[in-house]
PDB file of C-alpha atoms in Angstrom:
ATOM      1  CA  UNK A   1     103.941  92.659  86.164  1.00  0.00           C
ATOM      2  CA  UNK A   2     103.454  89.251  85.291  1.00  0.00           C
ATOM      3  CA  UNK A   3     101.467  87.000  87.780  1.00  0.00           C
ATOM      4  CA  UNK A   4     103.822  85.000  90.249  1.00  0.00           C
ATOM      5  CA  UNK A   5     103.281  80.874  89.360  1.00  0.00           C
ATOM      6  CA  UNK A   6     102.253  79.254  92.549  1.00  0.00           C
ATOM      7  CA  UNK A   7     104.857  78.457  95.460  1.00  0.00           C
ATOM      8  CA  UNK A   8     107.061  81.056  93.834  1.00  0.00           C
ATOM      9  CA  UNK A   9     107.728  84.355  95.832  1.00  0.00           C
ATOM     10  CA  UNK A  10     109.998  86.907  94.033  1.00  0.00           C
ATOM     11  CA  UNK A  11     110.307  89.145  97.514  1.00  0.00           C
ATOM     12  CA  UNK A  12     111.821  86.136  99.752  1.00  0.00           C
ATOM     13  CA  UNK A  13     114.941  87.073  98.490  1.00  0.00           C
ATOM     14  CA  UNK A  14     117.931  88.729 100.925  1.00  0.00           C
ATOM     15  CA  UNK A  15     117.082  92.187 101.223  1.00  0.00           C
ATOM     16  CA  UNK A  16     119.500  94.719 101.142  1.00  0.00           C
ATOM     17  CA  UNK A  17     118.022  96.712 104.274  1.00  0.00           C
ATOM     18  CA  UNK A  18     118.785  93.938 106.539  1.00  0.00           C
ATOM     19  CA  UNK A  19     121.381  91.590 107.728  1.00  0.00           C
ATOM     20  CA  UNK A  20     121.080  87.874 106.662  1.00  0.00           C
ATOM     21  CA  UNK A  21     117.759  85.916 104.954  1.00  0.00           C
ATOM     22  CA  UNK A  22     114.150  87.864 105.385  1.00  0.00           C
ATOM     23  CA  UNK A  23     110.919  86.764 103.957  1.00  0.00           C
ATOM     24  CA  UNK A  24     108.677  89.367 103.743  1.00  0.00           C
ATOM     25  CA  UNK A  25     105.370  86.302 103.681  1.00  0.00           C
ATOM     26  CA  UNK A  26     106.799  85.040 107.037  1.00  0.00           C
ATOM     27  CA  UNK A  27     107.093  88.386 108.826  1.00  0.00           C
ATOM     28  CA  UNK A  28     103.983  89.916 107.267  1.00  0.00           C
ATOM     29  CA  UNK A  29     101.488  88.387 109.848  1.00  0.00           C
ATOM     30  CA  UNK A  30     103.364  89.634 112.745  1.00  0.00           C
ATOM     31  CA  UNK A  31     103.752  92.755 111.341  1.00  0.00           C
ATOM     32  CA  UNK A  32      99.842  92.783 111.001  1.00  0.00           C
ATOM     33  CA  UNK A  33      99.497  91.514 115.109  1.00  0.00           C
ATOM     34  CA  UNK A  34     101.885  94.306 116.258  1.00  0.00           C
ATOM     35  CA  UNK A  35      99.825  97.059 114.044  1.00  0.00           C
ATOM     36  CA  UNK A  36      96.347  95.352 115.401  1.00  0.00           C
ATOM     37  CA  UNK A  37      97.595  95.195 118.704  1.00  0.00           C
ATOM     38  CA  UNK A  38      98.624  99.270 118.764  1.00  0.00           C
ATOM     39  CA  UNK A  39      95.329 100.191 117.314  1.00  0.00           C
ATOM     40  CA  UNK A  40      92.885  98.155 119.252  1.00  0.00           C
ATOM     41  CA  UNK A  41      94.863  97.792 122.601  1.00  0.00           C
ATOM     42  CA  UNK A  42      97.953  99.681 123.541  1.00  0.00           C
ATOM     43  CA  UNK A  43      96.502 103.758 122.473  1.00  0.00           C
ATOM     44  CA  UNK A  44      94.009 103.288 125.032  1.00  0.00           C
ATOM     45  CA  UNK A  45      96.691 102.138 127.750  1.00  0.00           C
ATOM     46  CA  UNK A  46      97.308 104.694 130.522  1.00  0.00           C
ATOM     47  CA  UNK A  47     101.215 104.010 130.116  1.00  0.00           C
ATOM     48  CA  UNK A  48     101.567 104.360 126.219  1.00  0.00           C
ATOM     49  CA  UNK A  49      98.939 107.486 126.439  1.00  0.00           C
ATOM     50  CA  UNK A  50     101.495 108.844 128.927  1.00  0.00           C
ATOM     51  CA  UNK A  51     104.787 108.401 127.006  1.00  0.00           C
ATOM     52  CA  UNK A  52     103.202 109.523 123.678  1.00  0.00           C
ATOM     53  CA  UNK A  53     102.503 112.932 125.271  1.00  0.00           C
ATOM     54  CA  UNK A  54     106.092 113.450 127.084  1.00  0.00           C
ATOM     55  CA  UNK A  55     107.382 112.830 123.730  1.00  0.00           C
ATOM     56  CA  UNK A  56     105.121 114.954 121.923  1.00  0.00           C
ATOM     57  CA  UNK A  57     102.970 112.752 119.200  1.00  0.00           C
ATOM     58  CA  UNK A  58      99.326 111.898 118.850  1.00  0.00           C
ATOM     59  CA  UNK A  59      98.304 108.797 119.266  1.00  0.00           C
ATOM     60  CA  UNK A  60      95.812 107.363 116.333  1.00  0.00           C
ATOM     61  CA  UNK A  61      92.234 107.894 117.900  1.00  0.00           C
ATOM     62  CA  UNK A  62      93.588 111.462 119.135  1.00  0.00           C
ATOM     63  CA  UNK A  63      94.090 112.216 115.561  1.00  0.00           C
ATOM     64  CA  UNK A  64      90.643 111.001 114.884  1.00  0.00           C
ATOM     65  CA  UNK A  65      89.226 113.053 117.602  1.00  0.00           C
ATOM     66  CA  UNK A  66      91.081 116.108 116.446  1.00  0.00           C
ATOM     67  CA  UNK A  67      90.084 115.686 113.220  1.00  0.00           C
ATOM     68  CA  UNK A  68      86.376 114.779 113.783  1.00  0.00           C
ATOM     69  CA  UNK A  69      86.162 117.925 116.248  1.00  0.00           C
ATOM     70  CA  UNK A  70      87.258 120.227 113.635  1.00  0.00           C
ATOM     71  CA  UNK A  71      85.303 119.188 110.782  1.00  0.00           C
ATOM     72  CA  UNK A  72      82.326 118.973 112.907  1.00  0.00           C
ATOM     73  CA  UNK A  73      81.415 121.554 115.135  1.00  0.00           C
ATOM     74  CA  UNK A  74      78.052 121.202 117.473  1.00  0.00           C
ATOM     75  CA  UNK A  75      75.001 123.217 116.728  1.00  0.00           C
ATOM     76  CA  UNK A  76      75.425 126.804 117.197  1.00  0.00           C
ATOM     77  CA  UNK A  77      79.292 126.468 117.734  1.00  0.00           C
ATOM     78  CA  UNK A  78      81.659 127.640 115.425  1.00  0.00           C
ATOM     79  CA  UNK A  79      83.931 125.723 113.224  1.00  0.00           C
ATOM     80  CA  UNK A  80      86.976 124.352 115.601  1.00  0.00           C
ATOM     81  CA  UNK A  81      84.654 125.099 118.581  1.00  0.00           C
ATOM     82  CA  UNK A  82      83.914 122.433 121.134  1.00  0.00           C
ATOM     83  CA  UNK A  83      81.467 122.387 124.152  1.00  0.00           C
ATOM     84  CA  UNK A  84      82.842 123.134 127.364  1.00  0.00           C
ATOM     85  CA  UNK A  85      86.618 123.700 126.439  1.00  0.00           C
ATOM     86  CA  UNK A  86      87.647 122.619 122.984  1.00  0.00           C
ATOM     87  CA  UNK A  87      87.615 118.409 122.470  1.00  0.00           C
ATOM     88  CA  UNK A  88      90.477 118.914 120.170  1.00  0.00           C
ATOM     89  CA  UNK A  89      93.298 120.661 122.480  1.00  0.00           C
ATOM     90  CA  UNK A  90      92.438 117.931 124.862  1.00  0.00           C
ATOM     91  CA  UNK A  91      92.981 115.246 122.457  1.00  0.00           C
ATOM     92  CA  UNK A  92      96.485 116.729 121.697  1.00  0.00           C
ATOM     93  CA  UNK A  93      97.614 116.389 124.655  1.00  0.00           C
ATOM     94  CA  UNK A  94      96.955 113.215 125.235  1.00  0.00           C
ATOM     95  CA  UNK A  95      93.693 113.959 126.982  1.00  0.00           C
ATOM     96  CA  UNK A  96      91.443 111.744 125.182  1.00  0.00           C
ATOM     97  CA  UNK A  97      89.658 108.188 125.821  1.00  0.00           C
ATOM     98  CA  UNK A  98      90.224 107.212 129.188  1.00  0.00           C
ATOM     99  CA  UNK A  99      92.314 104.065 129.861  1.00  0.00           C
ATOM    100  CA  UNK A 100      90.998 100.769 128.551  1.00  0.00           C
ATOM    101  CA  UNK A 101      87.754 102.533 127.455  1.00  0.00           C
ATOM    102  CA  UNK A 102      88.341 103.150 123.465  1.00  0.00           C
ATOM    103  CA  UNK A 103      85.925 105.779 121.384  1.00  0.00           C
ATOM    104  CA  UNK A 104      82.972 103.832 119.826  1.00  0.00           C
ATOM    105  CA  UNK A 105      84.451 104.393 116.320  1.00  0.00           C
ATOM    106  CA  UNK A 106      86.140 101.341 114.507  1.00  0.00           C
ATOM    107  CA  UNK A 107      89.350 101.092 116.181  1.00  0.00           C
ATOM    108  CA  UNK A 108      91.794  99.479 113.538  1.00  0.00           C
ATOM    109  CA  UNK A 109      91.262 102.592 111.089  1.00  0.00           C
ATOM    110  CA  UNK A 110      92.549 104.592 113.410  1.00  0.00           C
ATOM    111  CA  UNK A 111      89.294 106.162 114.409  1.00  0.00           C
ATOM    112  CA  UNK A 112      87.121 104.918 110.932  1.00  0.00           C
ATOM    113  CA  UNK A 113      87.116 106.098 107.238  1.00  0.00           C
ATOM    114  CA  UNK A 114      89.167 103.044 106.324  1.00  0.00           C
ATOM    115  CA  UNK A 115      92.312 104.919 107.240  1.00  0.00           C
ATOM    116  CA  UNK A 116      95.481 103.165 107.533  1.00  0.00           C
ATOM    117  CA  UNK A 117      97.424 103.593 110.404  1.00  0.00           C
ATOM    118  CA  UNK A 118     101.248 103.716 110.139  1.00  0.00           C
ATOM    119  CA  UNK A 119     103.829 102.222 113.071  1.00  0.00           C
ATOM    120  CA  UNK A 120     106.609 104.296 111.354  1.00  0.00           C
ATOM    121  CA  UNK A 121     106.240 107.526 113.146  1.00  0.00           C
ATOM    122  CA  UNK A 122     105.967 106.263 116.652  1.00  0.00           C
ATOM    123  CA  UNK A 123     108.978 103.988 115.556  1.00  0.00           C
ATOM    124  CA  UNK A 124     110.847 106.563 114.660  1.00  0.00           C
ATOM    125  CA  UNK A 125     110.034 109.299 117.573  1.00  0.00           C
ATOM    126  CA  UNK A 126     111.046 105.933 120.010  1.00  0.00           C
ATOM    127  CA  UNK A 127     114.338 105.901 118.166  1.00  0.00           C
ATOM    128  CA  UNK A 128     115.180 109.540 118.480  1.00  0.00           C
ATOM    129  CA  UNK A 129     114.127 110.303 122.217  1.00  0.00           C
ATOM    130  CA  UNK A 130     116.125 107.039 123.639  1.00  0.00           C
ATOM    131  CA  UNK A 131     112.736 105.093 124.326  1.00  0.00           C
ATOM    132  CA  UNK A 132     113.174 101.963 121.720  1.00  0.00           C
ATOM    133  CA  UNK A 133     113.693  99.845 124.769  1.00  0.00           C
ATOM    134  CA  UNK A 134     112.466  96.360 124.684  1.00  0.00           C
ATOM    135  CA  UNK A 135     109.859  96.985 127.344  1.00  0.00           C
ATOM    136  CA  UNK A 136     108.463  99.981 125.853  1.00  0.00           C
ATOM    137  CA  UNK A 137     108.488  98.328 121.968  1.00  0.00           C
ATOM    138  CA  UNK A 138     106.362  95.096 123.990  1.00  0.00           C
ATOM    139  CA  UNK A 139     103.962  97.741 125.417  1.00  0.00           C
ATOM    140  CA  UNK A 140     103.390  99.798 122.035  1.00  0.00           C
ATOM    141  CA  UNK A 141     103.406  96.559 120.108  1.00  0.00           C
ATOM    142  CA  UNK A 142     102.456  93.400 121.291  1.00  0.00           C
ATOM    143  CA  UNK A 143     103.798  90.344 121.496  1.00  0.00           C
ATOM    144  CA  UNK A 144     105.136  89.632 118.273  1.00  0.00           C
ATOM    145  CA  UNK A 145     106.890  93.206 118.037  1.00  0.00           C
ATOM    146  CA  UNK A 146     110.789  91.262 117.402  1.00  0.00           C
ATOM    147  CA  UNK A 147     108.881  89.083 114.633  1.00  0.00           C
ATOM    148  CA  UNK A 148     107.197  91.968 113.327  1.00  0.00           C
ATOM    149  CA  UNK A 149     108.773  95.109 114.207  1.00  0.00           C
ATOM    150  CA  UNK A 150     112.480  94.308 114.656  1.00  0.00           C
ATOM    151  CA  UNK A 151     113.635  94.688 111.172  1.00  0.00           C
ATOM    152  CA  UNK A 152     111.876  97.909 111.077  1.00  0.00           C
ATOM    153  CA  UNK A 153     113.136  99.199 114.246  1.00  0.00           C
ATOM    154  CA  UNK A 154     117.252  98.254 113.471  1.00  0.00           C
ATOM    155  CA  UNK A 155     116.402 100.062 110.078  1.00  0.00           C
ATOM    156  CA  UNK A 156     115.472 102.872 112.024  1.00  0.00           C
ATOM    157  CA  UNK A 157     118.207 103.062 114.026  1.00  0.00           C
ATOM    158  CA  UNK A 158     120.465 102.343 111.181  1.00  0.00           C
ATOM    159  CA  UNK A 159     118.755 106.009 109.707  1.00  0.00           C
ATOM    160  CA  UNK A 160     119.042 107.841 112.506  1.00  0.00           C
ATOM    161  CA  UNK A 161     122.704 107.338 112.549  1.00  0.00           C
ATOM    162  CA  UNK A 162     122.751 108.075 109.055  1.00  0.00           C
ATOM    163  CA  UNK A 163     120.984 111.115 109.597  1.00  0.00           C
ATOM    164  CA  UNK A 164     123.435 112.123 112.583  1.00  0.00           C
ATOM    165  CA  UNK A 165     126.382 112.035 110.469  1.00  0.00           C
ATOM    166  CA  UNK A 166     125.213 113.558 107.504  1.00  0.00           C
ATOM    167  CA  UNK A 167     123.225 116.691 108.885  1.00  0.00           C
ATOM    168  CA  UNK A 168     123.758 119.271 111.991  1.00  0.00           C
ATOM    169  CA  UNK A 169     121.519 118.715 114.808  1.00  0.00           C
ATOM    170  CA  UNK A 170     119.207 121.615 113.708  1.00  0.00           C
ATOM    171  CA  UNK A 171     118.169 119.326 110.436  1.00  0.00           C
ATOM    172  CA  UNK A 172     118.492 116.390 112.422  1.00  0.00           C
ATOM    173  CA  UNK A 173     115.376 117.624 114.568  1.00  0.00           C
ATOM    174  CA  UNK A 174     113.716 119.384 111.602  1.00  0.00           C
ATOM    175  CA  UNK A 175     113.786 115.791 109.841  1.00  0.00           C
ATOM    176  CA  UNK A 176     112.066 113.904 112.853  1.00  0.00           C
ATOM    177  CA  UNK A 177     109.925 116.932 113.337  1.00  0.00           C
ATOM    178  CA  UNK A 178     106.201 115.986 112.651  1.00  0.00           C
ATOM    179  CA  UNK A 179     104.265 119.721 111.834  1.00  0.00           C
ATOM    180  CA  UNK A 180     104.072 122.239 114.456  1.00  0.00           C
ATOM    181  CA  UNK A 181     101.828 120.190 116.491  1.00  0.00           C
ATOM    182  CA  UNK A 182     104.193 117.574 116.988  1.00  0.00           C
ATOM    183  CA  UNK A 183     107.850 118.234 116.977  1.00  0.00           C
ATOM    184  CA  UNK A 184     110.239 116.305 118.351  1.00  0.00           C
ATOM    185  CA  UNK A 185     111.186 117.542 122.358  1.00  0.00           C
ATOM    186  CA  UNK A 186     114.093 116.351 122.618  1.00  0.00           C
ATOM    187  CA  UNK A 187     116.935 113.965 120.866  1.00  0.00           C
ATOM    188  CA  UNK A 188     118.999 111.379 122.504  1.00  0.00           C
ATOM    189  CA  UNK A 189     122.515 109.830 120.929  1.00  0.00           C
ATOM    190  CA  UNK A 190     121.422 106.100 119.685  1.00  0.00           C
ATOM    191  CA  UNK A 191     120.025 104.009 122.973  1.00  0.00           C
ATOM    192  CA  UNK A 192     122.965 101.009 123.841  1.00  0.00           C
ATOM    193  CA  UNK A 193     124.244 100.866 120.597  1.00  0.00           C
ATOM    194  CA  UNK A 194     126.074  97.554 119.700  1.00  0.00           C
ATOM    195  CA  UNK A 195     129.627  97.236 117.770  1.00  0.00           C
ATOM    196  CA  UNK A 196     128.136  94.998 115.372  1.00  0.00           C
ATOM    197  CA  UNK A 197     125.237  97.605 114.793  1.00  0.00           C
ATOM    198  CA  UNK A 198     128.221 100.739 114.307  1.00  0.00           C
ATOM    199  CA  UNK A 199     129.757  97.926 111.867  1.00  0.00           C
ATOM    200  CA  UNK A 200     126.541  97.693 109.880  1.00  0.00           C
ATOM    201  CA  UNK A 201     125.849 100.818 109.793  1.00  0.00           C
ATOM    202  CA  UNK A 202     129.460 101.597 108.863  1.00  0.00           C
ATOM    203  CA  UNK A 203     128.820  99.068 105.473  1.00  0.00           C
ATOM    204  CA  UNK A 204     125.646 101.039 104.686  1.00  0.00           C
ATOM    205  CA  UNK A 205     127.323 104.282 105.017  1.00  0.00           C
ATOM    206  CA  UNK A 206     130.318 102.944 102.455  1.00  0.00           C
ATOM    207  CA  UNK A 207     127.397 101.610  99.984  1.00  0.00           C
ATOM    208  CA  UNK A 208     126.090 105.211 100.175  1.00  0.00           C
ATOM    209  CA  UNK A 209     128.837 107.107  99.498  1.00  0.00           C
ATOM    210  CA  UNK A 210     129.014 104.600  96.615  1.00  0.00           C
ATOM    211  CA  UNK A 211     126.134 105.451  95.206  1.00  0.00           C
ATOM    212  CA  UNK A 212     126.885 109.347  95.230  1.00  0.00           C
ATOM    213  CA  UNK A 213     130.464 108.751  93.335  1.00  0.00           C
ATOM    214  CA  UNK A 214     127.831 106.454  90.913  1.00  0.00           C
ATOM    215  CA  UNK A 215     130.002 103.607  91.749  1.00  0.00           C
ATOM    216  CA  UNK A 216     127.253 100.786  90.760  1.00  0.00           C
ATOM    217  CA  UNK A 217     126.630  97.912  88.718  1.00  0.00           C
ATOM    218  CA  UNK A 218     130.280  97.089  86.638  1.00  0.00           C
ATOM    219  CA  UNK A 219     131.868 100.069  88.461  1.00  0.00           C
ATOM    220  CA  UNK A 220     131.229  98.869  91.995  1.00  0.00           C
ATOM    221  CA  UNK A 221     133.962  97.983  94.185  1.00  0.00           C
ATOM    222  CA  UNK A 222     133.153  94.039  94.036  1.00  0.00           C
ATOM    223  CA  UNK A 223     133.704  94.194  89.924  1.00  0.00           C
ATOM    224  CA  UNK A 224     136.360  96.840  89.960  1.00  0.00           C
ATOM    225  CA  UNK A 225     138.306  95.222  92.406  1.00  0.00           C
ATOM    226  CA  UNK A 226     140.401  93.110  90.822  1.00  0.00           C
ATOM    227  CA  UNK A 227     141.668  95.619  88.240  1.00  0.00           C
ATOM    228  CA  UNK A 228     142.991  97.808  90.660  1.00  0.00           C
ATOM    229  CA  UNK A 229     145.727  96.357  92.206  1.00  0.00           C
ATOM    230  CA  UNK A 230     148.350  99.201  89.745  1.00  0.00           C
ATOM    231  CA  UNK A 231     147.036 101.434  92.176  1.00  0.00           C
ATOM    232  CA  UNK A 232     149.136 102.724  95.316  1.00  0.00           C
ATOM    233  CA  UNK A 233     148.645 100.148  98.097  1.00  0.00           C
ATOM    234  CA  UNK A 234     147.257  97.580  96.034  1.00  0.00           C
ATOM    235  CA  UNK A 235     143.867  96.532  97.079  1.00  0.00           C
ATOM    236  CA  UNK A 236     140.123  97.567  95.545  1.00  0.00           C
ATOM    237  CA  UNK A 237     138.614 101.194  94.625  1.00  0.00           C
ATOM    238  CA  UNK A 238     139.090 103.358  97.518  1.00  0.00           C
ATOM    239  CA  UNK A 239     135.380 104.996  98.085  1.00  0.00           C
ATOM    240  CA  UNK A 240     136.079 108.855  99.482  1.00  0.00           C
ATOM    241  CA  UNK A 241     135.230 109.501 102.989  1.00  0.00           C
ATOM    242  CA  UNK A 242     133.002 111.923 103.883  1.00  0.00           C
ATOM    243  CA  UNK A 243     134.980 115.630 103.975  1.00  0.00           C
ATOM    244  CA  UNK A 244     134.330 118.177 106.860  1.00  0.00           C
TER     245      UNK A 244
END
């Protein structure tokens, strides 16, 4: 890929997963404060510990812990062993650091090793229990979570519709299922979901069903539509609606 010329950013563009003008340069720092904010602050807050166990997924430095207690065991204790009753069971359930007091390890790894730590799961898990509230985003996130997590989080919501109307509930659940250790508990229908957000989502779904009926490039409905109108009720390419 040739090197961008200076002042000249091929990604702030409109981007198809949102709605209007997004520059990916402009949102990237928040993005970066909500993700440093998680890591460093918000794990080791009593609330967010508490709410990441009733909905069933680890928080980073309980990973850390889990993994760190199972790759290495004391002297004399077997591998997965733990003095007095097993470090890693207690970290999966949310019994780890107390409040405000974080492991010595670096924090922003996610417990050290230069690991990255991803937002998308607990997005996702927040979208499919009902807790994506504003209040709860602002206590996983930080301050800047509408700069820097809002796209994300519609997107999300946006999928789990999609993945409501396209599956059963069985592969719904499988889908936001995380390994045996952390499956989903429970799903809730889409938290105060707007009209405009249905209509959205309605658009995406049509662009979709597009794409499966290979209905792209000259064969999409915005270069085909003119050279339908012999058709019965006039109008563009009818796309096909989902069957059963």
């Amino acid at each position: 890929m040739a090197a961008a010329r200076p002042g000249d950013h091929p990604f702030q563009e409109e981007q198809p997963f949102l709605d209007g003008q997004f520059d990916i340069f402009d949102w990237y720092p928040y993005f970066q404060s909500c993700v440093r904010y998680f890591v460093e602050h918000a794990q080791y807050n009593g609330p967010v510990q508490a709410l990441a166990a009733f909905i069933n997924i680890q928080l980073p430095f309980q990973r850390a812990q889990s993994s760190e207690s199972l790759r290495s065991p004391g002297p004399g204790l077997p591998p997965g062993g733990g003095g007095g009753g097993g470090g890693g069971a207690a970290a999966a359930a949310g019994v780890g650091a107390a409040p405000n007091n974080p492991p010595s390890s670096p924090p922003y790894g996610g417990g050290g090793g230069g690991h990255h730590t991803s937002l998308q799961p607990y997005i996702r898990r927040l979208v499919a229990t009902g807790f994506d509230m504003p209040a709860v985003l602002h206590g996983f996130f930080g301050d800047d979570w509408e700069l820097g997590l809002r796209p994300l989080h519609e997107q999300e919501r946006r999928n789990y519709l999609f993945a409501a109307k396209s599956s059963s509930w069985l592969e719904v659940k499988r889908a936001y299922d995380m390994g045996v250790d952390e499956t989903v508990p429970f799903l809730k229908p889409l938290r105060n979901a707007a009209e405009g957000e249905i209509v959205n989502a309605e658009a995406g779904w049509s662009d979709w069903l597009a794409m499966q009926d290979w209905m792209l490039g000259p064969r999409s409905v915005e270069v085909r539509g003119g050279s339908s109108s012999g058709r019965p009720g006039g109008g563009g390419v009818r796309i096909k609606r989902e069957q059963d």
